[in-house]
PDB file of C-alpha atoms in Angstrom:
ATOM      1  CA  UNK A   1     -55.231  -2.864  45.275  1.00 57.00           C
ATOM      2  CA  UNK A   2     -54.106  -1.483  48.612  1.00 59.00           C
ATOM      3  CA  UNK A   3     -52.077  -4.144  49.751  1.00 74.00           C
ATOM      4  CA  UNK A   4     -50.203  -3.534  46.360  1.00 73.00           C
ATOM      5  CA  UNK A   5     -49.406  -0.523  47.228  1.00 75.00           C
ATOM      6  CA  UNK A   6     -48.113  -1.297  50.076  1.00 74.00           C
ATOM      7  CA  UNK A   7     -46.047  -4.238  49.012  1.00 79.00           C
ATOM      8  CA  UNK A   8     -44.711  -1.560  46.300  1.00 77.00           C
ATOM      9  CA  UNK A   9     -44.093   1.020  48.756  1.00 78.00           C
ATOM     10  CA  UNK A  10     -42.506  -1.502  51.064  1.00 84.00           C
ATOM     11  CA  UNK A  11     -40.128  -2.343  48.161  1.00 84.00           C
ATOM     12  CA  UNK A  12     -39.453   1.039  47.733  1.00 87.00           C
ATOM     13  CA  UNK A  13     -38.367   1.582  51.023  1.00 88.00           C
ATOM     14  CA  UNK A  14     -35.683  -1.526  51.322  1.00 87.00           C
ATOM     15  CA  UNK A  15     -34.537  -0.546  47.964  1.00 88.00           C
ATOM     16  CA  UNK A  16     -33.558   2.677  49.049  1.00 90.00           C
ATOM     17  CA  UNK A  17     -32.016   2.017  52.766  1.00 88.00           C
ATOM     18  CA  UNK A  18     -29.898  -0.302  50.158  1.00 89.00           C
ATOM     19  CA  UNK A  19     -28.503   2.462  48.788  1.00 90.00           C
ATOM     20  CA  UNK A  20     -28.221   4.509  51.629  1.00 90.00           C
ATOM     21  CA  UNK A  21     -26.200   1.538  53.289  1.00 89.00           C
ATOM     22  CA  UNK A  22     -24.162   0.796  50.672  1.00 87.00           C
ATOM     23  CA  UNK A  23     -23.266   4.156  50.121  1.00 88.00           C
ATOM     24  CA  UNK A  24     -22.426   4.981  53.829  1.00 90.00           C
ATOM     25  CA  UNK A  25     -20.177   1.636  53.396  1.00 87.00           C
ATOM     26  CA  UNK A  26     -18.247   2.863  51.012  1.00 88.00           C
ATOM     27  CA  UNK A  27     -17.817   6.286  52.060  1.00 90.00           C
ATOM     28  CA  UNK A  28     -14.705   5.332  54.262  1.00 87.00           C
ATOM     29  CA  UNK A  29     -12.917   3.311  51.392  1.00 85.00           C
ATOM     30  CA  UNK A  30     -13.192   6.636  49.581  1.00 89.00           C
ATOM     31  CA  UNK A  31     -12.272   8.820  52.243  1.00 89.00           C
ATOM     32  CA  UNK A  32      -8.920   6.873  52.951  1.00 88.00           C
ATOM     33  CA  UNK A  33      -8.218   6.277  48.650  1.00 88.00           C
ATOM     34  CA  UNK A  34      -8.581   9.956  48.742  1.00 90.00           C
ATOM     35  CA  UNK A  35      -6.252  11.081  51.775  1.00 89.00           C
ATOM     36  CA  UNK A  36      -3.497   8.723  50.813  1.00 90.00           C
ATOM     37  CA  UNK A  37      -3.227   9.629  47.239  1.00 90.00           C
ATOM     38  CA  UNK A  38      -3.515  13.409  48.080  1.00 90.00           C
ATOM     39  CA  UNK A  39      -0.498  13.493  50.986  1.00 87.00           C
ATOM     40  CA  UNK A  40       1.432  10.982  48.803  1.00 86.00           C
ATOM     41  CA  UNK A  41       1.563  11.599  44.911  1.00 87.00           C
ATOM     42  CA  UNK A  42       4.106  14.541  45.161  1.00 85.00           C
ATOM     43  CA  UNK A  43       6.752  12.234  46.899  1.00 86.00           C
ATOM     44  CA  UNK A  44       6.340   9.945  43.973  1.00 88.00           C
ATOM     45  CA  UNK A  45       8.973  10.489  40.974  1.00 87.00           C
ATOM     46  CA  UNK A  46      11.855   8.609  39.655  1.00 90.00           C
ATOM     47  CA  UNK A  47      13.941   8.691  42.705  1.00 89.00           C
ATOM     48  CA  UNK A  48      11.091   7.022  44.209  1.00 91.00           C
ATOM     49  CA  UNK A  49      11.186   3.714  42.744  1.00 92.00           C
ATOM     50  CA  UNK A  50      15.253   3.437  42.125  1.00 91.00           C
ATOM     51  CA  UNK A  51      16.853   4.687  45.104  1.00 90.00           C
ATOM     52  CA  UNK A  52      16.881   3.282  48.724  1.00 90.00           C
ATOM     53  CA  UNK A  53      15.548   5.189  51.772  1.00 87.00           C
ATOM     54  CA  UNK A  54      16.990   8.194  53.096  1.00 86.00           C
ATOM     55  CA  UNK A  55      18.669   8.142  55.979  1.00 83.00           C
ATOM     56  CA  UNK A  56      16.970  10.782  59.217  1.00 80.00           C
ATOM     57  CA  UNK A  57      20.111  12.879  58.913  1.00 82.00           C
ATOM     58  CA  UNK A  58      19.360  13.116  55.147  1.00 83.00           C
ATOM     59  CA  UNK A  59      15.810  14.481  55.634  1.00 81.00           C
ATOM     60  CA  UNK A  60      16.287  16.566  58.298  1.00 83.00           C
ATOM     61  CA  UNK A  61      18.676  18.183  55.808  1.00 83.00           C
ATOM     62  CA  UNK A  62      15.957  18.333  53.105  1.00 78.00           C
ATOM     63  CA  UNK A  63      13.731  19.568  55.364  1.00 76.00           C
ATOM     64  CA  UNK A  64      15.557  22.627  56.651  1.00 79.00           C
ATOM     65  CA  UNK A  65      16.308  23.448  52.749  1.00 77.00           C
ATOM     66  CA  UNK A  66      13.257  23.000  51.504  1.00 69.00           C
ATOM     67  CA  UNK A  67      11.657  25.285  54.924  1.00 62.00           C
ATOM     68  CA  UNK A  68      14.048  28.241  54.112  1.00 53.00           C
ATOM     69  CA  UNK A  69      13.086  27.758  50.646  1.00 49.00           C
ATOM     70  CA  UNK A  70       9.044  27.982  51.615  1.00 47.00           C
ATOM     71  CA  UNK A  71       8.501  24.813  49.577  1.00 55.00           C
ATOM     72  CA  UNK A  72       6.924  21.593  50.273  1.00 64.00           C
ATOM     73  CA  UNK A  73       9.061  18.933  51.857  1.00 68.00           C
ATOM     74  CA  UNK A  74      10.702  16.510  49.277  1.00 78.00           C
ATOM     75  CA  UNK A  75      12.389  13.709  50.572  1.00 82.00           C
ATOM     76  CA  UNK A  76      15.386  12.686  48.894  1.00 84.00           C
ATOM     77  CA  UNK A  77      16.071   8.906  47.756  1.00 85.00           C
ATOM     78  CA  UNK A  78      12.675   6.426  47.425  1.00 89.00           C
ATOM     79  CA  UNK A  79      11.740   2.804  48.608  1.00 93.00           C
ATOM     80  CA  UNK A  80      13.819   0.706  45.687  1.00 94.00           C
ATOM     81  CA  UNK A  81      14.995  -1.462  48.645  1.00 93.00           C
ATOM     82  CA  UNK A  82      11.540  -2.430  49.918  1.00 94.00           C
ATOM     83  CA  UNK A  83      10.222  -2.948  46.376  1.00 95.00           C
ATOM     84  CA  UNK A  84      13.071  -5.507  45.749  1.00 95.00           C
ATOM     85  CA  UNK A  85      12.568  -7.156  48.965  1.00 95.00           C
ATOM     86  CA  UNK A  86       8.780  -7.488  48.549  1.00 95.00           C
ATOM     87  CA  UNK A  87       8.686  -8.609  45.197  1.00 95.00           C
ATOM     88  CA  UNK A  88      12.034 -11.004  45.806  1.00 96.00           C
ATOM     89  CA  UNK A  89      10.296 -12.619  48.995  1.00 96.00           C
ATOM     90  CA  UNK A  90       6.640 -12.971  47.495  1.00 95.00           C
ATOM     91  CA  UNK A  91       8.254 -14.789  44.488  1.00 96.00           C
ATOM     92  CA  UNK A  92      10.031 -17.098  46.491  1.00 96.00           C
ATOM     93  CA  UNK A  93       6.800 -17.567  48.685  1.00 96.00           C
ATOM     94  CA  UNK A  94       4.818 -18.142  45.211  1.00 95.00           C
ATOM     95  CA  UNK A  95       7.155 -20.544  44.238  1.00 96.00           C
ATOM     96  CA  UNK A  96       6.744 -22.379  47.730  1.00 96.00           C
ATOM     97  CA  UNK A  97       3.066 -22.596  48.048  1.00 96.00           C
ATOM     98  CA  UNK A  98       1.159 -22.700  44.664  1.00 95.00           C
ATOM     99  CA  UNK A  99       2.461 -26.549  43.811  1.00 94.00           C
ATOM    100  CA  UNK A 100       1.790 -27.377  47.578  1.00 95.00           C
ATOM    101  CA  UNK A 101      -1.226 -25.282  47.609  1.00 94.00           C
ATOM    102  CA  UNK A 102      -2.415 -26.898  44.317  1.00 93.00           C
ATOM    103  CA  UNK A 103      -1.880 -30.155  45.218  1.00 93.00           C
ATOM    104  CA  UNK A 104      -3.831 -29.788  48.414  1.00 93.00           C
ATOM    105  CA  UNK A 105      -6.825 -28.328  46.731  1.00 93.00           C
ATOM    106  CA  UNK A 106      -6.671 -31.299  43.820  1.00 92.00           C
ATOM    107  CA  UNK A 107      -6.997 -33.753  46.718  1.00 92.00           C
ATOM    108  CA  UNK A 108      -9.104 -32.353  48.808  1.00 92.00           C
ATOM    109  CA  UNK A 109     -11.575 -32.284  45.747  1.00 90.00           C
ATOM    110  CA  UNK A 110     -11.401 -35.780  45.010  1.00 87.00           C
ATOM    111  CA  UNK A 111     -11.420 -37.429  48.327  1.00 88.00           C
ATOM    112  CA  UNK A 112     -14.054 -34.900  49.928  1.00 85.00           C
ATOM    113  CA  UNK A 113     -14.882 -37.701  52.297  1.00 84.00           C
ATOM    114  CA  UNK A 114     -11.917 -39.189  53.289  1.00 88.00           C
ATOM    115  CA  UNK A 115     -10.665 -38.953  56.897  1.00 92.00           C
ATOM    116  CA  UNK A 116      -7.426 -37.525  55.931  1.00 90.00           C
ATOM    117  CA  UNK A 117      -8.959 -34.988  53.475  1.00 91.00           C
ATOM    118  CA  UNK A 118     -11.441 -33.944  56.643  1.00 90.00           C
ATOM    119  CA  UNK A 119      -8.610 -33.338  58.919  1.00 92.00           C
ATOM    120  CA  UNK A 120      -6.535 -31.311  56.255  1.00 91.00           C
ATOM    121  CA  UNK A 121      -9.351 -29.303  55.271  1.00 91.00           C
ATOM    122  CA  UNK A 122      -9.578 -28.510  59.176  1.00 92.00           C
ATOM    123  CA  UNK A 123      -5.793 -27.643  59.572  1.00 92.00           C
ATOM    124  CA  UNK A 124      -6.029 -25.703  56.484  1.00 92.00           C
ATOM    125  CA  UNK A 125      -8.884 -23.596  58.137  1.00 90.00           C
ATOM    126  CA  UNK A 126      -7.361 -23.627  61.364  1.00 91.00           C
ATOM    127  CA  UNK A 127      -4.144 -21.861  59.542  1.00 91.00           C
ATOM    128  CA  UNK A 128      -6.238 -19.341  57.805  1.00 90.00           C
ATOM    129  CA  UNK A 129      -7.244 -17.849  60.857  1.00 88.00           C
ATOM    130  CA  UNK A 130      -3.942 -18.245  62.601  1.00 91.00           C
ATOM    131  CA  UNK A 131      -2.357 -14.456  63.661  1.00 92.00           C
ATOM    132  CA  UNK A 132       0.566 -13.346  61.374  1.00 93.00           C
ATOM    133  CA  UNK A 133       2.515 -12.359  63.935  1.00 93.00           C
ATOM    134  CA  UNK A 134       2.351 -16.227  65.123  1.00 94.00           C
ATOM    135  CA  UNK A 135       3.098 -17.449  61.621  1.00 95.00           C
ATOM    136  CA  UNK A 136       6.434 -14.947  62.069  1.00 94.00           C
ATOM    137  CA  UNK A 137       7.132 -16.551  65.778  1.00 95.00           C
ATOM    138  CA  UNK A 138       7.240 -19.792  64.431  1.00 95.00           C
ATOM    139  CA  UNK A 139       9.165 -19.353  61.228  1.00 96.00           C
ATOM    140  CA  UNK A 140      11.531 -17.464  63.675  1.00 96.00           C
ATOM    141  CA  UNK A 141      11.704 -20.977  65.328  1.00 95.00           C
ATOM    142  CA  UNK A 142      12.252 -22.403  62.855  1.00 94.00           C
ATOM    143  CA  UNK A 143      14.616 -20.983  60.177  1.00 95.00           C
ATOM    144  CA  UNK A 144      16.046 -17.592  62.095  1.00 95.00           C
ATOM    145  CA  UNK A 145      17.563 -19.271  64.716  1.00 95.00           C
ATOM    146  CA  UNK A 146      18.625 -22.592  62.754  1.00 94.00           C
ATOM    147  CA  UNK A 147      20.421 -19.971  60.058  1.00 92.00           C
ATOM    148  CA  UNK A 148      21.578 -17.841  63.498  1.00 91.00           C
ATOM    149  CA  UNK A 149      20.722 -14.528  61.525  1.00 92.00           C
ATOM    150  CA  UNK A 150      17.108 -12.735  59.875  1.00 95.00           C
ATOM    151  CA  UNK A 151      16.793 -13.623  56.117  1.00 94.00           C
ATOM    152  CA  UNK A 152      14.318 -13.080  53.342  1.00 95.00           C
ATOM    153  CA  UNK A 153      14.026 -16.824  52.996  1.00 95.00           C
ATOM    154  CA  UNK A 154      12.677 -16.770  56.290  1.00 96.00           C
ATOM    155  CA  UNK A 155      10.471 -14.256  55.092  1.00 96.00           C
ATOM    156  CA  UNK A 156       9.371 -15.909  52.035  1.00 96.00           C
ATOM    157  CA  UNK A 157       8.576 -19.129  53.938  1.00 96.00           C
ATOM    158  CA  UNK A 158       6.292 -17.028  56.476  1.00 96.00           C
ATOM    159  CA  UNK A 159       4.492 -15.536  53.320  1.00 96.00           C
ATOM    160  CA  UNK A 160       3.977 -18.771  51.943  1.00 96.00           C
ATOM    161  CA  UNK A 161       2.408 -20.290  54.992  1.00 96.00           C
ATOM    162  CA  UNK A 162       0.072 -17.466  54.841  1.00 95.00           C
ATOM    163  CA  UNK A 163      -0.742 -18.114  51.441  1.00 95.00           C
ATOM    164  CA  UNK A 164      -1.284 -21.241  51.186  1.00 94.00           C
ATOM    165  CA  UNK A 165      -4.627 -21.759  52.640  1.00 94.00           C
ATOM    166  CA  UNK A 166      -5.979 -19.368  50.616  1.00 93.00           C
ATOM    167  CA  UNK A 167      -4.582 -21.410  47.630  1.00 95.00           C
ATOM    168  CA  UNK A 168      -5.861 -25.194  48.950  1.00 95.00           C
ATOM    169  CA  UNK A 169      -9.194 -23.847  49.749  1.00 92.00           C
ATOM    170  CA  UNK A 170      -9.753 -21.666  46.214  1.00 92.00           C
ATOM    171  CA  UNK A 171      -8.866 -24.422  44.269  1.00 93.00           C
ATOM    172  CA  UNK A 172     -11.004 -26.961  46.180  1.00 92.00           C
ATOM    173  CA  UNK A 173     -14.043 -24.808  45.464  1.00 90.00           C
ATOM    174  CA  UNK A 174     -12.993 -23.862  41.622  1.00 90.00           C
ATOM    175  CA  UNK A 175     -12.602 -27.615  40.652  1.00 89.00           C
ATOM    176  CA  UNK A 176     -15.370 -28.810  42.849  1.00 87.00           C
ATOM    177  CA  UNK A 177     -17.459 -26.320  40.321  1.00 87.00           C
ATOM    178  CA  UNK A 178     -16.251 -27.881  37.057  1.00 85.00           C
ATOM    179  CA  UNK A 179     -18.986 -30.335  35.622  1.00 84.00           C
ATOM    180  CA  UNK A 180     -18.213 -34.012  36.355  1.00 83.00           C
ATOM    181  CA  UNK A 181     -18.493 -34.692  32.749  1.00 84.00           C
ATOM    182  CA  UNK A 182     -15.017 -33.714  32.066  1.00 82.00           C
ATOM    183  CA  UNK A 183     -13.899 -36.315  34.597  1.00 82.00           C
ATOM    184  CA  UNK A 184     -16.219 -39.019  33.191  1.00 80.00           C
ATOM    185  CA  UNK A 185     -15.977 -38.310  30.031  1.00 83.00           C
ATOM    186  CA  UNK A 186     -11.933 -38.197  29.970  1.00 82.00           C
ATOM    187  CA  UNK A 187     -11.840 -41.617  32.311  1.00 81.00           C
ATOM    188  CA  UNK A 188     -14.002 -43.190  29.811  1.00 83.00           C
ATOM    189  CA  UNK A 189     -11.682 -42.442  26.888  1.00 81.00           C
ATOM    190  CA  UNK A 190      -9.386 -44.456  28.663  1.00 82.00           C
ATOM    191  CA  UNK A 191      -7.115 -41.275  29.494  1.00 82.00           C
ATOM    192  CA  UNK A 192      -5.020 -41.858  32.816  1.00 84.00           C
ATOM    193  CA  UNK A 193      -6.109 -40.446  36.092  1.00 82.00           C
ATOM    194  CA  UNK A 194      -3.015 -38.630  36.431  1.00 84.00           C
ATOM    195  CA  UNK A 195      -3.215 -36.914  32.663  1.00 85.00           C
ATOM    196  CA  UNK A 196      -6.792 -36.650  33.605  1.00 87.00           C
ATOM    197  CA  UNK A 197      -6.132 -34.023  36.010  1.00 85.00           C
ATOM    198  CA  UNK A 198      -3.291 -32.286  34.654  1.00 84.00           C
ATOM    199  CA  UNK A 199      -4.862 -31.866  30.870  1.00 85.00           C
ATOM    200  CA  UNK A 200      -8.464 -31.913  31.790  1.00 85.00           C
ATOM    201  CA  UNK A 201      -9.135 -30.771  35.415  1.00 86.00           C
ATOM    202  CA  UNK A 202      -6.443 -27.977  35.348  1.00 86.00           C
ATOM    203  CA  UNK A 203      -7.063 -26.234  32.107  1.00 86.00           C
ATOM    204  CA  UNK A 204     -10.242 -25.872  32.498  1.00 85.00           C
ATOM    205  CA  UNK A 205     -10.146 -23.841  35.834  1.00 87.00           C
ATOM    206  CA  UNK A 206      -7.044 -22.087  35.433  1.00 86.00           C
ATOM    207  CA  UNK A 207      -9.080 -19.191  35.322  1.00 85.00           C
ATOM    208  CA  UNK A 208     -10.336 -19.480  39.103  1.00 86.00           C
ATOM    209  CA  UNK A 209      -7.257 -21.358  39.770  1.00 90.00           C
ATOM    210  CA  UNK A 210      -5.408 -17.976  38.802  1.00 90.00           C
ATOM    211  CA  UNK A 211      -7.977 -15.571  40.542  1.00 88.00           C
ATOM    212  CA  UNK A 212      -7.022 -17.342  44.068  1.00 90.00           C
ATOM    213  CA  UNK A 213      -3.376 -17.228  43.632  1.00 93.00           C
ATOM    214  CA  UNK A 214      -3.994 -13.340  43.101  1.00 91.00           C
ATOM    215  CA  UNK A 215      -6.187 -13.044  45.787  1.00 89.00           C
ATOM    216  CA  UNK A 216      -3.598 -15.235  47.444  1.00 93.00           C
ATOM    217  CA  UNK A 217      -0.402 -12.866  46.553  1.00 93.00           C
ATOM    218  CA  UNK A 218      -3.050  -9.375  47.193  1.00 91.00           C
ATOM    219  CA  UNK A 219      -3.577 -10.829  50.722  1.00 89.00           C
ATOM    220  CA  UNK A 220       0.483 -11.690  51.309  1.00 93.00           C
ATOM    221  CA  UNK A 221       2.232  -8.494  49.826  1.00 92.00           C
ATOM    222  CA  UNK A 222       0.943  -5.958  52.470  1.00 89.00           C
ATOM    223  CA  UNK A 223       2.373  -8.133  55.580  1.00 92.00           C
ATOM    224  CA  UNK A 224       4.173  -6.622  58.094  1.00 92.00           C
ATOM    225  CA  UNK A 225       4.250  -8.812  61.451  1.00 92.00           C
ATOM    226  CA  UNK A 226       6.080 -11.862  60.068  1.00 94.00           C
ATOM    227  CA  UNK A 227       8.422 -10.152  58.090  1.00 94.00           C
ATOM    228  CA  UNK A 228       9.706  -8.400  61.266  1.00 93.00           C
ATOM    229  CA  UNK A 229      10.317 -11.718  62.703  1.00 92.00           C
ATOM    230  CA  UNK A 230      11.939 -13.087  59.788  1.00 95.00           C
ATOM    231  CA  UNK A 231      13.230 -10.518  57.222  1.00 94.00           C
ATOM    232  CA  UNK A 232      13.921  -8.028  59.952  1.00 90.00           C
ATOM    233  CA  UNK A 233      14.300  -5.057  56.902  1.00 90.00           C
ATOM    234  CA  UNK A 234      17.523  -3.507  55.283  1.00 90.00           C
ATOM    235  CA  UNK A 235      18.691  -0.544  54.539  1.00 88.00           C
ATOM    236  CA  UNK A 236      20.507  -1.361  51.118  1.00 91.00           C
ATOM    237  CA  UNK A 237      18.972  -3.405  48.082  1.00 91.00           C
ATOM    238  CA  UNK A 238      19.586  -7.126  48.463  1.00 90.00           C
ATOM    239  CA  UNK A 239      19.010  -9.748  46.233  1.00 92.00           C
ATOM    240  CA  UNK A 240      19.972 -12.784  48.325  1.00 93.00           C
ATOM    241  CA  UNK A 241      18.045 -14.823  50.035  1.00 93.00           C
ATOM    242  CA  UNK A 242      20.234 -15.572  52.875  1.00 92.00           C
ATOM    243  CA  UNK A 243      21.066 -11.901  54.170  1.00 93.00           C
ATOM    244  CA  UNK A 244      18.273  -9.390  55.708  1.00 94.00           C
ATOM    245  CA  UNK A 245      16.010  -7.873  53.415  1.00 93.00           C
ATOM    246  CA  UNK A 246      13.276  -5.120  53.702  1.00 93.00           C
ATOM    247  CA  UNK A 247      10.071  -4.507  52.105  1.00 95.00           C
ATOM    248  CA  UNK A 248       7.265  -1.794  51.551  1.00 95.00           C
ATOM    249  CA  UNK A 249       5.586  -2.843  54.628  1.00 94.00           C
ATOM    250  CA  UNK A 250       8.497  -2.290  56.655  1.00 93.00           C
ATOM    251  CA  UNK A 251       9.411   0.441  55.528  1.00 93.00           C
ATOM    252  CA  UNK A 252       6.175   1.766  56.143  1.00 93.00           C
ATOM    253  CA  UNK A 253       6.482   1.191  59.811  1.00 92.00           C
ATOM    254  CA  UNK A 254      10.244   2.243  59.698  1.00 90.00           C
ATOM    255  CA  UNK A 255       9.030   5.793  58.383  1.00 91.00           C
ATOM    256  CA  UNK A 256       6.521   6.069  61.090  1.00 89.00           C
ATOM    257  CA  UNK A 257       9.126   5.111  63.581  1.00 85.00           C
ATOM    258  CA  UNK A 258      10.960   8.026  62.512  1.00 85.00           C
ATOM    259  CA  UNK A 259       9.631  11.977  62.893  1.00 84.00           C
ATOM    260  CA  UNK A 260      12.227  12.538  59.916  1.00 84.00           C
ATOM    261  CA  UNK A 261      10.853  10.368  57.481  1.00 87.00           C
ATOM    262  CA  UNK A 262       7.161  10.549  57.919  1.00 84.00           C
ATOM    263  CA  UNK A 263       6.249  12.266  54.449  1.00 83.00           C
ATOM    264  CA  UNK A 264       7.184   8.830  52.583  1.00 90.00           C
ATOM    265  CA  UNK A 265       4.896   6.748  54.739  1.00 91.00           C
ATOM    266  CA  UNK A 266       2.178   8.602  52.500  1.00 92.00           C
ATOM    267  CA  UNK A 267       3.533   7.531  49.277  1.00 92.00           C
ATOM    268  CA  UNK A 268       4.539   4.225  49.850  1.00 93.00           C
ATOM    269  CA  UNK A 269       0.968   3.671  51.113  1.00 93.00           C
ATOM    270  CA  UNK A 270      -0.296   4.867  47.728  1.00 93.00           C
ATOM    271  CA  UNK A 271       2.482   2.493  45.783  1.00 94.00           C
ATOM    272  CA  UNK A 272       1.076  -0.844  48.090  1.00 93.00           C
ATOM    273  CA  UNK A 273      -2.122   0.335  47.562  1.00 91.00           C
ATOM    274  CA  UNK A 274      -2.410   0.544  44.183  1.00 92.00           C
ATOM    275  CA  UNK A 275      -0.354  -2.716  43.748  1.00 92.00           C
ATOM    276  CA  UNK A 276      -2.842  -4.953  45.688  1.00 89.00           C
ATOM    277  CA  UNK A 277      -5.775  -2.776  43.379  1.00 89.00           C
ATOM    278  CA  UNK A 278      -4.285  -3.872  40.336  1.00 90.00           C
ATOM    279  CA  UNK A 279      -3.772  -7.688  41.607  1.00 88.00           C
ATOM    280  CA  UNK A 280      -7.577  -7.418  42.956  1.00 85.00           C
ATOM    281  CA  UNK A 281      -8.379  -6.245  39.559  1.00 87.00           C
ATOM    282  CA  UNK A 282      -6.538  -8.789  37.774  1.00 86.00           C
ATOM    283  CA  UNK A 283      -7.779 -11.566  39.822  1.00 83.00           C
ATOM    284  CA  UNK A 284     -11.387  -9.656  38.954  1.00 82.00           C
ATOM    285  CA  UNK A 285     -11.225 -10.026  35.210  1.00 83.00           C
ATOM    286  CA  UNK A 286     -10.186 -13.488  35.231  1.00 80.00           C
ATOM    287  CA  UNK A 287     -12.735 -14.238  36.981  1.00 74.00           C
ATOM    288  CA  UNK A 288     -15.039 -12.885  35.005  1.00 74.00           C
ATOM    289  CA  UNK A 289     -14.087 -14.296  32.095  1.00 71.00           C
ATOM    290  CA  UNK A 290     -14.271 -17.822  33.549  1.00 62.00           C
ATOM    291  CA  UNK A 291     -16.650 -19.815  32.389  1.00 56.00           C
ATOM    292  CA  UNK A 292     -17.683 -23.569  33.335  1.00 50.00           C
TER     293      UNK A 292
END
């Protein structure tokens, strides 16, 4: 009966420095949610999200107004050119690495022990952990200097690099987790191995199939390093894919670069922020949903 006890109030004990843990762990996530979205919601309106960033003559100007005024400093213009460059460049990228990424993970998963699929699966780790900022060097090598000027192409190719390990490697797991029925069942129903896989295999994991492109796109859109080797950042809105072009996490580090133009650094924070939250949510539901 005592050693019950004890076991219980062992169990006890755990369970609670659990929750103490987990608690202290999250404290910090909280802490920073809560700073950014209290220095940053007031810069967010309209202007925000349609007009490019001011220029540090421009809110110096807004600042001295708004100090003889006693209010709180409202930048003029918004981030419209980084939120077309980062959602220009990570479509491009998406378009670049989920068929190569896909195509990876559907062979890696059925040749798990061939010598080819061995050394990919290395090269694919070996990428994952491979510094952005190298990723940007070598795209620089390769595409800035070739095109003789910075481009979001180049950009777009660095983000895709980036992503696609992610890709190969989440869909490897997902179909390794389907049951093997479906394959054995569709072979022996004489269907071909190629419609096999692409109305069999595919279907039925497009729901983790999804979840790591999200995941894939979450971990992408908040880059900074390669994109100053490639994109290099604008100060207008481009749409082209062979001139500079800019993005939130530029700008970010363009507004911290500048004492002018520090107040937006807040509130494009909160934007990226809550735009890689609602792809992590996303990519959460689906998952949950999924069901082998």
């Amino acid at each position: 009966m005592a050693s019950l006890k004890v076991r219980q109030g062992w169990d006890r004990t755990v369970y609670l420095v659990n929750i103490v843990l987990a608690c202290i762990t999250v404290i910090p996530l909280f802490l920073i949610i809560g700073k950014i979205v209290m220095e940053g919601y007031e810069q967010i309106n309209w202007d925000f999200f349609t007009k490019t960033a001011p220029t540090a003559v421009e809110a110096m100007m807004a600042k001295r107004a708004n100090t003889i005024e006693g209010s709180r400093t409202i930048l003029p213009g918004g981030i419209a050119n980084g939120i077309v460059g980062t959602l220009l460049m990570t479509f491009v990228a998406s378009i670049i690495a989920i068929p190569i990424g896909l195509l990876g993970g559907i062979y890696l998963s059925e040749n798990r022990s061939s010598h080819l699929a061995s050394v990919v699966r290395f090269v694919t780790d070996l990428l994952q952990g491979t510094p952005s900022i190298v990723i940007g060097i070598i795209v620089y090598a390769w595409i800035v200097l070739p095109m003789r000027g910075y481009s979001a192409l180049a950009g777009a190719v660095a983000l895709a690099i980036m992503m696609l390990p992610l890709i190969i490697r989440s869909t490897e797991e997902t179909l390794a987790r389907l049951p093997k029925s479906f394959k054995e069942s569709a072979l022996a129903l004489g269907c071909s191995y190629r419609k096999m896989v692409l109305k069999i295999l595919l279907p039925s994991a497009m729901g983790g199939l999804l979840t790591g492109i999200l995941l894939a796109v979450s971990r992408i859109i908040g880059e900074t390093a390669p994109l100053i080797m490639t994109a290099l950042g604008s100060a207008r809105i481009s749409w082209t894919l062979d001139t500079p072009s800019s993005a939130v996490p530029l700008l970010i580090w363009e507004f911290y670069s500048d004492p002018n133009l520090q107040e937006l650094i807040w509130s494009s924070s909160l934007f990226l922020l809550l735009l890689v939250l609602l792809l992590n949510f996303i990519a959460k539901r689906i998952s949950a949903r999924t069901r082998y």
